[in-house]
Structure formats: C-alpha cells, structure tokens
CSV table of C-alpha atoms in Angstrom, one decimal:
chain,number,residue,atom,x,y,z
A,94,UNK,CA,-0.1,0.0,0.1
A,95,UNK,CA,0.9,3.6,-1.3
A,96,UNK,CA,0.7,5.9,1.6
A,97,UNK,CA,0.3,9.8,1.8
A,98,UNK,CA,4.0,10.1,3.3
A,99,UNK,CA,5.3,7.6,0.6
A,100,UNK,CA,4.0,9.8,-2.4
A,101,UNK,CA,5.0,12.8,-0.6
A,102,UNK,CA,8.6,11.6,-0.4
A,103,UNK,CA,8.6,10.5,-3.8
A,104,UNK,CA,7.7,13.8,-4.8
A,105,UNK,CA,10.5,15.3,-2.7
A,106,UNK,CA,12.9,13.1,-4.0
A,107,UNK,CA,12.1,13.9,-8.1
A,108,UNK,CA,11.7,17.3,-7.4
A,109,UNK,CA,15.3,17.1,-6.0
A,110,UNK,CA,16.6,15.1,-8.8
A,111,UNK,CA,14.9,17.8,-11.5
A,112,UNK,CA,16.7,20.4,-9.6
A,113,UNK,CA,20.0,18.7,-9.6
A,114,UNK,CA,19.9,17.8,-13.5
A,115,UNK,CA,18.9,22.0,-14.1
A,116,UNK,CA,22.1,22.9,-12.2
A,117,UNK,CA,23.9,20.4,-14.1
A,118,UNK,CA,22.8,22.0,-17.6
A,119,UNK,CA,23.0,25.1,-16.4
A,120,UNK,CA,26.5,24.5,-15.1
A,121,UNK,CA,27.9,23.1,-18.3
A,122,UNK,CA,26.0,25.2,-20.6
A,123,UNK,CA,22.9,23.4,-22.1
A,124,UNK,CA,20.7,25.6,-20.9
A,125,UNK,CA,20.9,29.4,-20.1
A,126,UNK,CA,18.7,29.6,-17.2
A,127,UNK,CA,15.8,27.9,-15.6
A,128,UNK,CA,13.1,29.5,-13.1
A,129,UNK,CA,13.9,26.7,-10.5
A,130,UNK,CA,17.4,27.3,-10.5
A,131,UNK,CA,18.5,30.2,-8.7
A,132,UNK,CA,20.0,33.3,-11.0
A,133,UNK,CA,23.6,34.4,-10.0
A,134,UNK,CA,24.3,38.1,-10.0
A,135,UNK,CA,27.0,39.2,-11.6
A,136,UNK,CA,28.9,41.9,-10.0
A,137,UNK,CA,28.1,45.8,-10.6
A,138,UNK,CA,31.1,45.9,-12.9
A,139,UNK,CA,30.2,43.1,-15.3
A,140,UNK,CA,26.5,44.5,-15.3
A,141,UNK,CA,27.4,48.0,-16.2
A,142,UNK,CA,29.7,47.1,-18.9
A,143,UNK,CA,26.6,44.5,-20.2
A,144,UNK,CA,29.1,41.8,-19.4
A,145,UNK,CA,26.4,39.1,-17.9
A,146,UNK,CA,27.0,35.7,-19.2
A,147,UNK,CA,30.0,36.8,-20.9
A,148,UNK,CA,32.3,37.2,-18.3
A,149,UNK,CA,34.4,35.7,-17.2
A,150,UNK,CA,35.1,34.9,-20.9
A,151,UNK,CA,36.0,31.3,-21.2
A,152,UNK,CA,36.9,31.3,-25.5
A,153,UNK,CA,39.8,32.2,-27.4
A,154,UNK,CA,41.2,35.6,-27.0
A,155,UNK,CA,44.2,37.8,-28.2
A,156,UNK,CA,47.5,37.8,-26.3
A,157,UNK,CA,47.3,40.6,-23.8
A,158,UNK,CA,50.3,42.9,-22.4
A,159,UNK,CA,50.2,44.9,-19.1
A,160,UNK,CA,53.1,47.3,-19.0
A,161,UNK,CA,53.3,47.9,-15.3
A,162,UNK,CA,55.2,47.4,-11.9
A,163,UNK,CA,55.6,43.6,-12.4
A,164,UNK,CA,53.0,40.8,-10.9
A,165,UNK,CA,53.9,39.1,-7.5
A,166,UNK,CA,52.6,35.7,-6.5
A,167,UNK,CA,49.2,35.3,-5.7
A,168,UNK,CA,47.7,32.3,-5.4
A,169,UNK,CA,44.4,33.2,-7.5
A,170,UNK,CA,46.6,34.1,-10.3
A,171,UNK,CA,47.4,30.9,-12.2
A,172,UNK,CA,51.4,31.0,-13.0
A,173,UNK,CA,51.5,29.3,-16.2
A,174,UNK,CA,49.5,31.8,-17.8
A,175,UNK,CA,51.5,34.8,-17.2
A,176,UNK,CA,54.8,35.3,-18.7
A,177,UNK,CA,57.5,38.0,-16.7
A,178,UNK,CA,59.1,40.2,-18.7
A,179,UNK,CA,61.5,43.2,-17.5
A,180,UNK,CA,62.9,46.3,-19.4
A,181,UNK,CA,64.6,48.2,-16.1
A,182,UNK,CA,66.5,46.9,-12.9
A,183,UNK,CA,64.3,49.1,-10.5
A,184,UNK,CA,62.9,47.0,-7.2
A,185,UNK,CA,59.2,47.0,-7.5
A,186,UNK,CA,57.1,46.0,-4.8
A,187,UNK,CA,54.6,44.9,-7.5
A,188,UNK,CA,51.5,46.4,-6.0
A,189,UNK,CA,49.9,48.4,-8.7
A,190,UNK,CA,50.9,45.3,-11.2
A,191,UNK,CA,49.1,42.4,-9.4
A,192,UNK,CA,46.4,44.7,-9.2
A,193,UNK,CA,45.8,45.2,-12.8
A,194,UNK,CA,46.6,41.6,-13.5
A,195,UNK,CA,44.3,40.2,-11.3
A,196,UNK,CA,41.2,42.3,-12.9
A,197,UNK,CA,41.9,40.4,-16.2
A,198,UNK,CA,42.8,37.1,-15.2
A,199,UNK,CA,42.4,36.3,-11.3
A,200,UNK,CA,40.9,32.7,-10.8
A,201,UNK,CA,38.8,32.7,-7.6
A,202,UNK,CA,35.4,33.0,-7.4
A,203,UNK,CA,33.1,35.7,-7.4
A,204,UNK,CA,31.5,35.5,-3.4
A,205,UNK,CA,35.0,35.9,-1.5
A,206,UNK,CA,37.7,36.2,-4.3
A,207,UNK,CA,38.7,38.2,-7.2
A,208,UNK,CA,37.0,36.4,-10.4
A,209,UNK,CA,39.2,38.0,-13.6
A,210,UNK,CA,37.6,39.0,-16.9
A,211,UNK,CA,39.6,36.7,-19.7
A,212,UNK,CA,40.4,33.5,-17.5
A,213,UNK,CA,42.1,32.3,-20.9
A,214,UNK,CA,44.1,34.6,-21.9
A,215,UNK,CA,47.9,34.5,-21.6
A,216,UNK,CA,49.8,37.3,-20.0
A,217,UNK,CA,52.7,39.4,-20.9
A,218,UNK,CA,53.4,41.2,-17.6
A,219,UNK,CA,55.8,43.4,-18.6
A,220,UNK,CA,57.9,45.3,-15.4
A,221,UNK,CA,58.7,48.8,-16.8
A,222,UNK,CA,58.5,50.8,-13.3
A,223,UNK,CA,57.9,50.9,-9.3
A,224,UNK,CA,54.9,52.2,-7.5
A,225,UNK,CA,56.5,55.2,-7.8
A,226,UNK,CA,55.9,55.7,-12.0
A,227,UNK,CA,58.0,55.1,-14.6
A,228,UNK,CA,60.3,56.7,-17.2
A,229,UNK,CA,59.0,57.1,-20.6
A,230,UNK,CA,61.9,55.7,-22.2
A,231,UNK,CA,61.1,52.4,-20.4
A,232,UNK,CA,57.8,52.6,-21.0
A,233,UNK,CA,58.2,53.4,-24.8
A,234,UNK,CA,60.7,50.2,-24.6
A,235,UNK,CA,58.3,48.0,-22.8
A,236,UNK,CA,55.7,48.9,-25.7
A,237,UNK,CA,58.2,47.7,-28.2
A,238,UNK,CA,59.2,44.6,-26.3
A,239,UNK,CA,55.3,43.5,-26.1
A,240,UNK,CA,54.4,44.0,-29.6
A,241,UNK,CA,57.6,42.0,-30.4
A,242,UNK,CA,56.7,39.4,-28.3
A,243,UNK,CA,53.7,39.1,-29.9
A,244,UNK,CA,51.0,40.5,-28.2
A,245,UNK,CA,47.8,42.2,-29.9
A,246,UNK,CA,46.6,44.3,-26.8
A,247,UNK,CA,48.6,46.4,-24.6
A,248,UNK,CA,47.2,47.8,-21.1
A,249,UNK,CA,48.8,50.8,-19.8
A,250,UNK,CA,47.4,52.0,-16.2
A,251,UNK,CA,49.9,55.0,-15.9
A,252,UNK,CA,50.7,58.3,-17.7
A,253,UNK,CA,52.2,61.4,-17.7
A,254,UNK,CA,51.2,65.0,-18.6
A,255,UNK,CA,53.8,65.2,-21.1
A,256,UNK,CA,55.3,62.6,-24.0
A,257,UNK,CA,58.6,62.0,-25.2
A,258,UNK,CA,59.4,61.6,-28.5
A,259,UNK,CA,60.4,57.9,-27.9
A,260,UNK,CA,57.0,57.4,-26.3
A,261,UNK,CA,55.3,58.7,-29.2
A,262,UNK,CA,57.4,56.3,-31.5
A,263,UNK,CA,56.6,53.3,-29.7
A,264,UNK,CA,52.8,54.2,-29.9
A,265,UNK,CA,53.4,54.4,-33.7
A,266,UNK,CA,55.4,51.4,-33.7
A,267,UNK,CA,52.4,49.5,-32.4
A,268,UNK,CA,49.8,51.4,-34.0
A,269,UNK,CA,51.4,50.1,-37.4
A,270,UNK,CA,52.0,46.2,-36.3
A,271,UNK,CA,48.1,46.2,-35.6
A,272,UNK,CA,48.5,45.9,-31.8
A,273,UNK,CA,45.6,48.3,-29.9
A,274,UNK,CA,46.6,50.3,-26.9
A,275,UNK,CA,44.4,50.8,-24.0
A,276,UNK,CA,45.6,53.5,-21.3
A,277,UNK,CA,43.9,54.8,-18.6
A,278,UNK,CA,43.3,58.3,-18.9
A,279,UNK,CA,44.3,59.9,-15.9
A,280,UNK,CA,43.3,60.6,-12.3
A,281,UNK,CA,43.5,64.8,-12.3
A,282,UNK,CA,40.0,65.4,-12.6
A,283,UNK,CA,40.9,66.9,-15.8
A,284,UNK,CA,39.7,67.3,-19.5
A,285,UNK,CA,42.9,66.7,-20.7
A,286,UNK,CA,44.2,63.3,-20.7
A,287,UNK,CA,47.6,61.9,-19.9
A,288,UNK,CA,49.7,60.4,-22.0
A,289,UNK,CA,49.7,57.9,-23.6
A,290,UNK,CA,46.1,58.1,-23.7
A,291,UNK,CA,45.9,61.1,-25.5
A,292,UNK,CA,47.3,59.9,-28.4
A,293,UNK,CA,44.8,59.8,-31.2
A,294,UNK,CA,45.3,56.2,-31.6
A,295,UNK,CA,45.0,55.1,-28.4
A,296,UNK,CA,42.0,54.1,-26.8
A,297,UNK,CA,41.5,56.4,-23.6
A,298,UNK,CA,39.7,54.8,-20.7
A,299,UNK,CA,38.1,57.0,-17.7
A,300,UNK,CA,36.3,55.7,-14.8
A,301,UNK,CA,32.8,55.4,-13.7
A,302,UNK,CA,31.4,54.0,-10.2
A,303,UNK,CA,28.3,52.1,-9.7
A,304,UNK,CA,25.7,54.9,-10.5
A,305,UNK,CA,27.3,55.5,-13.7
A,306,UNK,CA,28.7,58.8,-12.7
A,307,UNK,CA,32.1,59.6,-13.3
A,308,UNK,CA,34.6,58.9,-10.4
A,309,UNK,CA,35.6,61.5,-8.4
A,310,UNK,CA,39.1,62.2,-9.6
A,311,UNK,CA,38.8,60.4,-13.1
A,312,UNK,CA,40.0,62.5,-16.4
A,313,UNK,CA,37.9,63.3,-18.7
A,314,UNK,CA,37.2,64.1,-22.3
A,315,UNK,CA,33.9,64.0,-23.7
A,316,UNK,CA,35.3,63.8,-27.6
A,317,UNK,CA,37.8,61.2,-27.1
A,318,UNK,CA,37.2,58.9,-24.2
A,319,UNK,CA,35.4,55.8,-23.3
A,320,UNK,CA,34.5,54.8,-19.4
A,321,UNK,CA,34.2,51.7,-17.9
A,322,UNK,CA,34.1,51.0,-13.9
A,323,UNK,CA,36.9,52.0,-12.0
A,324,UNK,CA,35.4,52.2,-7.9
A,325,UNK,CA,36.5,49.5,-5.5
A,326,UNK,CA,37.2,47.1,-7.9
A,327,UNK,CA,38.1,43.4,-6.2
A,328,UNK,CA,41.1,41.9,-7.3
A,329,UNK,CA,44.6,40.2,-6.4
A,330,UNK,CA,47.4,41.7,-4.6
A,331,UNK,CA,51.2,40.5,-3.4
A,332,UNK,CA,50.9,39.2,0.7
A,333,UNK,CA,51.3,42.5,2.6
A,334,UNK,CA,52.4,41.4,6.0
A,335,UNK,CA,52.4,38.2,7.9
A,336,UNK,CA,48.3,37.8,7.5
A,337,UNK,CA,47.9,39.5,4.2
A,338,UNK,CA,44.6,38.1,2.5
A,339,UNK,CA,46.3,38.4,-1.1
A,340,UNK,CA,42.8,40.2,-1.6
A,341,UNK,CA,42.8,44.1,-2.1
A,342,UNK,CA,40.1,46.7,-4.0
A,343,UNK,CA,41.5,49.2,-6.7
A,344,UNK,CA,40.1,52.6,-7.5
A,345,UNK,CA,40.8,54.9,-10.3
A,346,UNK,CA,41.4,54.4,-14.0
A,347,UNK,CA,44.2,52.4,-13.9
A,348,UNK,CA,41.1,49.8,-12.5
A,349,UNK,CA,38.5,51.0,-15.4
A,350,UNK,CA,41.3,50.2,-18.3
A,351,UNK,CA,41.6,46.5,-18.0
A,352,UNK,CA,37.6,45.9,-18.4
A,353,UNK,CA,38.3,48.0,-21.8
A,354,UNK,CA,41.6,45.6,-22.5
A,355,UNK,CA,39.3,42.7,-21.8
A,356,UNK,CA,36.7,43.7,-24.3
A,357,UNK,CA,39.2,44.1,-26.8
A,358,UNK,CA,40.8,40.9,-26.4
A,359,UNK,CA,37.7,39.0,-26.4
A,360,UNK,CA,36.6,41.1,-30.1
A,361,UNK,CA,39.8,40.3,-31.4
A,362,UNK,CA,39.6,36.3,-30.6
A,363,UNK,CA,36.3,36.6,-32.3
A,364,UNK,CA,37.8,38.3,-35.4
A,365,UNK,CA,41.9,38.4,-35.5
A,366,UNK,CA,41.7,40.8,-38.2
A,367,UNK,CA,40.3,43.6,-36.6
A,368,UNK,CA,42.9,46.6,-36.7
A,369,UNK,CA,43.2,49.0,-33.8
A,370,UNK,CA,41.3,51.9,-35.7
A,371,UNK,CA,38.2,49.8,-36.2
A,372,UNK,CA,38.2,48.3,-32.5
A,373,UNK,CA,38.3,51.7,-31.1
A,374,UNK,CA,35.4,52.5,-33.6
A,375,UNK,CA,33.6,50.0,-32.7
A,376,UNK,CA,33.9,50.3,-29.1
A,377,UNK,CA,32.8,54.0,-29.6
A,378,UNK,CA,29.8,53.6,-31.4
A,379,UNK,CA,27.9,50.7,-29.5
A,380,UNK,CA,28.8,51.9,-26.2
A,381,UNK,CA,26.2,53.1,-23.9
A,382,UNK,CA,25.7,56.9,-23.4
A,383,UNK,CA,24.7,58.9,-20.4
A,384,UNK,CA,24.4,62.7,-20.1
A,385,UNK,CA,26.7,64.3,-17.2
A,386,UNK,CA,27.9,67.6,-16.9
A,387,UNK,CA,31.0,67.0,-18.0
A,388,UNK,CA,29.2,66.1,-21.7
A,389,UNK,CA,28.0,62.1,-22.7
A,390,UNK,CA,29.7,59.7,-20.9
A,391,UNK,CA,30.1,56.9,-23.3
A,392,UNK,CA,30.7,53.5,-21.1
A,393,UNK,CA,31.9,50.3,-22.9
A,394,UNK,CA,29.1,47.9,-23.6
A,395,UNK,CA,30.8,44.7,-24.0
A,396,UNK,CA,27.5,42.9,-25.8
A,397,UNK,CA,26.5,45.4,-28.8
A,398,UNK,CA,30.4,45.2,-29.3
A,399,UNK,CA,30.3,41.4,-29.8
A,400,UNK,CA,27.1,41.6,-32.2
A,401,UNK,CA,28.5,43.9,-34.2
A,402,UNK,CA,32.0,42.1,-34.6
A,403,UNK,CA,30.0,39.3,-35.2
A,404,UNK,CA,27.9,40.8,-38.1
A,405,UNK,CA,24.9,40.4,-36.5
A,406,UNK,CA,24.0,44.4,-35.8
A,407,UNK,CA,25.5,46.3,-38.2
A,408,UNK,CA,22.8,49.1,-37.8
A,409,UNK,CA,24.2,49.7,-34.4
A,410,UNK,CA,26.8,51.8,-35.8
A,411,UNK,CA,25.9,55.5,-36.0
A,412,UNK,CA,28.6,57.9,-38.0
A,413,UNK,CA,31.4,59.0,-35.8
A,414,UNK,CA,32.7,62.7,-36.5
A,415,UNK,CA,35.9,62.8,-34.5
A,416,UNK,CA,37.9,59.6,-35.6
A,417,UNK,CA,41.3,60.6,-37.6
A,418,UNK,CA,43.6,57.8,-37.6
A,419,UNK,CA,45.9,59.1,-39.8
A,420,UNK,CA,46.4,61.9,-38.2
A,421,UNK,CA,49.6,62.6,-35.2
A,422,UNK,CA,49.5,65.7,-34.0
A,423,UNK,CA,52.2,66.9,-31.9
A,424,UNK,CA,49.3,68.6,-29.3
A,425,UNK,CA,52.3,69.8,-26.7
A,426,UNK,CA,55.8,71.1,-27.5
A,427,UNK,CA,57.6,69.2,-24.5
A,428,UNK,CA,57.9,66.0,-26.2
A,429,UNK,CA,61.8,65.6,-25.3
A,430,UNK,CA,61.5,66.5,-21.8
A,431,UNK,CA,62.5,63.7,-19.6
A,432,UNK,CA,58.8,62.8,-17.5
A,433,UNK,CA,58.1,60.4,-15.6
A,434,UNK,CA,54.9,58.5,-15.9
A,435,UNK,CA,52.9,57.8,-12.6
A,436,UNK,CA,50.4,55.1,-11.9
A,437,UNK,CA,46.8,55.7,-12.0
A,438,UNK,CA,45.3,53.8,-9.1
A,439,UNK,CA,44.5,53.9,-5.7
A,440,UNK,CA,44.7,51.3,-3.4
A,441,UNK,CA,42.2,49.7,-0.6
A,442,UNK,CA,43.9,46.6,1.6
A,443,UNK,CA,40.3,46.4,3.8
A,444,UNK,CA,37.5,45.2,2.5
A,445,UNK,CA,35.3,48.3,2.0
A,446,UNK,CA,31.6,48.3,2.0
A,447,UNK,CA,30.5,46.7,-1.2
C-alpha cells in the first residue's frame, strides 16, 4: 500500500533530481537559465558594461600585455599563464601591477575572491617601473617589447602630462603592427588626458562608479574617451604583511582600463583581423551613452560590440565625426622632456562596504 507520506517522499525525491539536473545543465551550458535554478547575479562592474553571461570569458582571446610594476605571486593567479618580462632593473613591490593583472586573469570565485575577466588569456607582465612611476624611456621600450613578443592588446594603467619622442614613436610602432593600446586617462579631474591616453590611436579609458557617474578624480574628455568601472574593484595583491590575504580593491582609471582591455581581447578572439582603428571605432559607437555635466559619457557595452563584430548588428553603428586615425599631431611642445609616468590607481587593502 502506498501511503500519503510515501507519495510525498517520492515527489520530494523527484523534485530534487530535477533541480539537480537543471543545475548540471546550467553549469555545462546546456540551458541558459531556468526559473527553478537560482540566478547568480554578476558583480556590478560586469553589469555596468553589459557583460552578464559573457564574463568571465572562457573562449579564444588575443594575447594581452600589461605594462606596469610587475606581477607578484598570488594564489588566485595561474602562474603558467603569465610570462614575466622586465625592461628595468628598478626594485618594485609589484602592488599596482598585481592588482591590474587580477582584474584580467584572477581565478578565484565571485563571492569572496577576485575573479578575472578573461581567464583563457596568456598574459605578458612587463615590469617597466615601480609604484612610484616609470620613465617614459622604459615605458616606450616596454611597448616595443610587448609588440615583438606577440601581444595584440597592451594595457597601460599609467601616464604623464607630457610625452617624449620615444613614447610617441613606440605608440606609432604598435599601431603599425596592428596592436591596440588601452591606456588609463588619468586621475587629475581634468578634461585633458595624460599620455599615452591622449594619442589619437590609443583607447583612453575614464572611470565610472556603480551609478554610472564619473569617478571623482577621473580625467574625462567627452570627445575622445570611453568609460568603464573604476571604483573599488576587487582584485589580487601581493601578500602584504604576515597576515595578508592577497586581496585588495583598486580604484581609478587604472582599474577601469583592464575592462576595456578585456573587451578588446575578446573581440580580437572573435575576429583577429580587426585593426586598432576598427576596434576603437566599434567600442565608441556601440557604447552606452549617459548625459552628464561633463558632456556625454560613453560606457563600454561589450554585448553590443560583440554583436557588431559577429555581423549581427551593423545597424548599431552610427557615424562618428571625431575619429582621425591617420593624424599624429604633436599637441604639446615638450616631447623631449624626461618626464615620469605616474600610476593611476588608488589601493584599498581592507574590505570596503560593497
């Protein structure tokens, strides 16, 4: 005899089995989502760039170089996917570079640990200075090394208010070899970007907060910049002190630039034939636009950019008037001055209120 309690137990067992199958199907990508399976909410930076169900990206990507202070050991960074190079003998604590790298390739979990955007990327970590900054000669040399070592996207989360001839030539060298440079706009609360972000061929990245407004200290040129999340981004750090946890939070345009770098790497993974100018053009035209007191803010929209590259939404591309890829104006007179490029990040090592 089948009792009421037996039927109830059977129904519970069946329900648990169905939910288990749905979880496995979702995990392996067989179904995208089902109402019975709790949806995992993406962190706000991912949502801000329309990267839900895209990041972390596990597909093919272009090789990425980060020119920074070097990348230190961290348990959330997969060491065999990072090649360490150096163009200087300066001693570095590698704090800034490790934090930038974590935004791109950290392999933790979203809940309590940093999780990168492009986990399949092979990263060239080029040490070009310390947390006090770098010389423009070393920055220029690092760009050339990155190009020669096969990088297709270069992330530079530092800059200077002037540019040397060697830096200009290195940027031209990268552009002519089909390598896109993504650079932090700067943290001077100015409408004039730092170099190399100010060069016409470089993608300049400003920082926005969770509400989509410009971060307090970000540089932003409404005519030329694109924006990305740059406020308290969870990432990796070197172990600081005996009880260091290897986790920190990075703010500023240093934190924003890797989001655009990741977008470029993914788009090049889909279509490796894209030129630096085409990448910049697509990102600008597909960006989300928000009015502000600083002019029109363009926030990168990865989903729309991917649709255009895949040929699914060419109608999303309105004409642009400010793109001039063939011009190389010397906008400032001080090209040969020996200036120092400073870092564009603000560190937090204790857990902020998220």
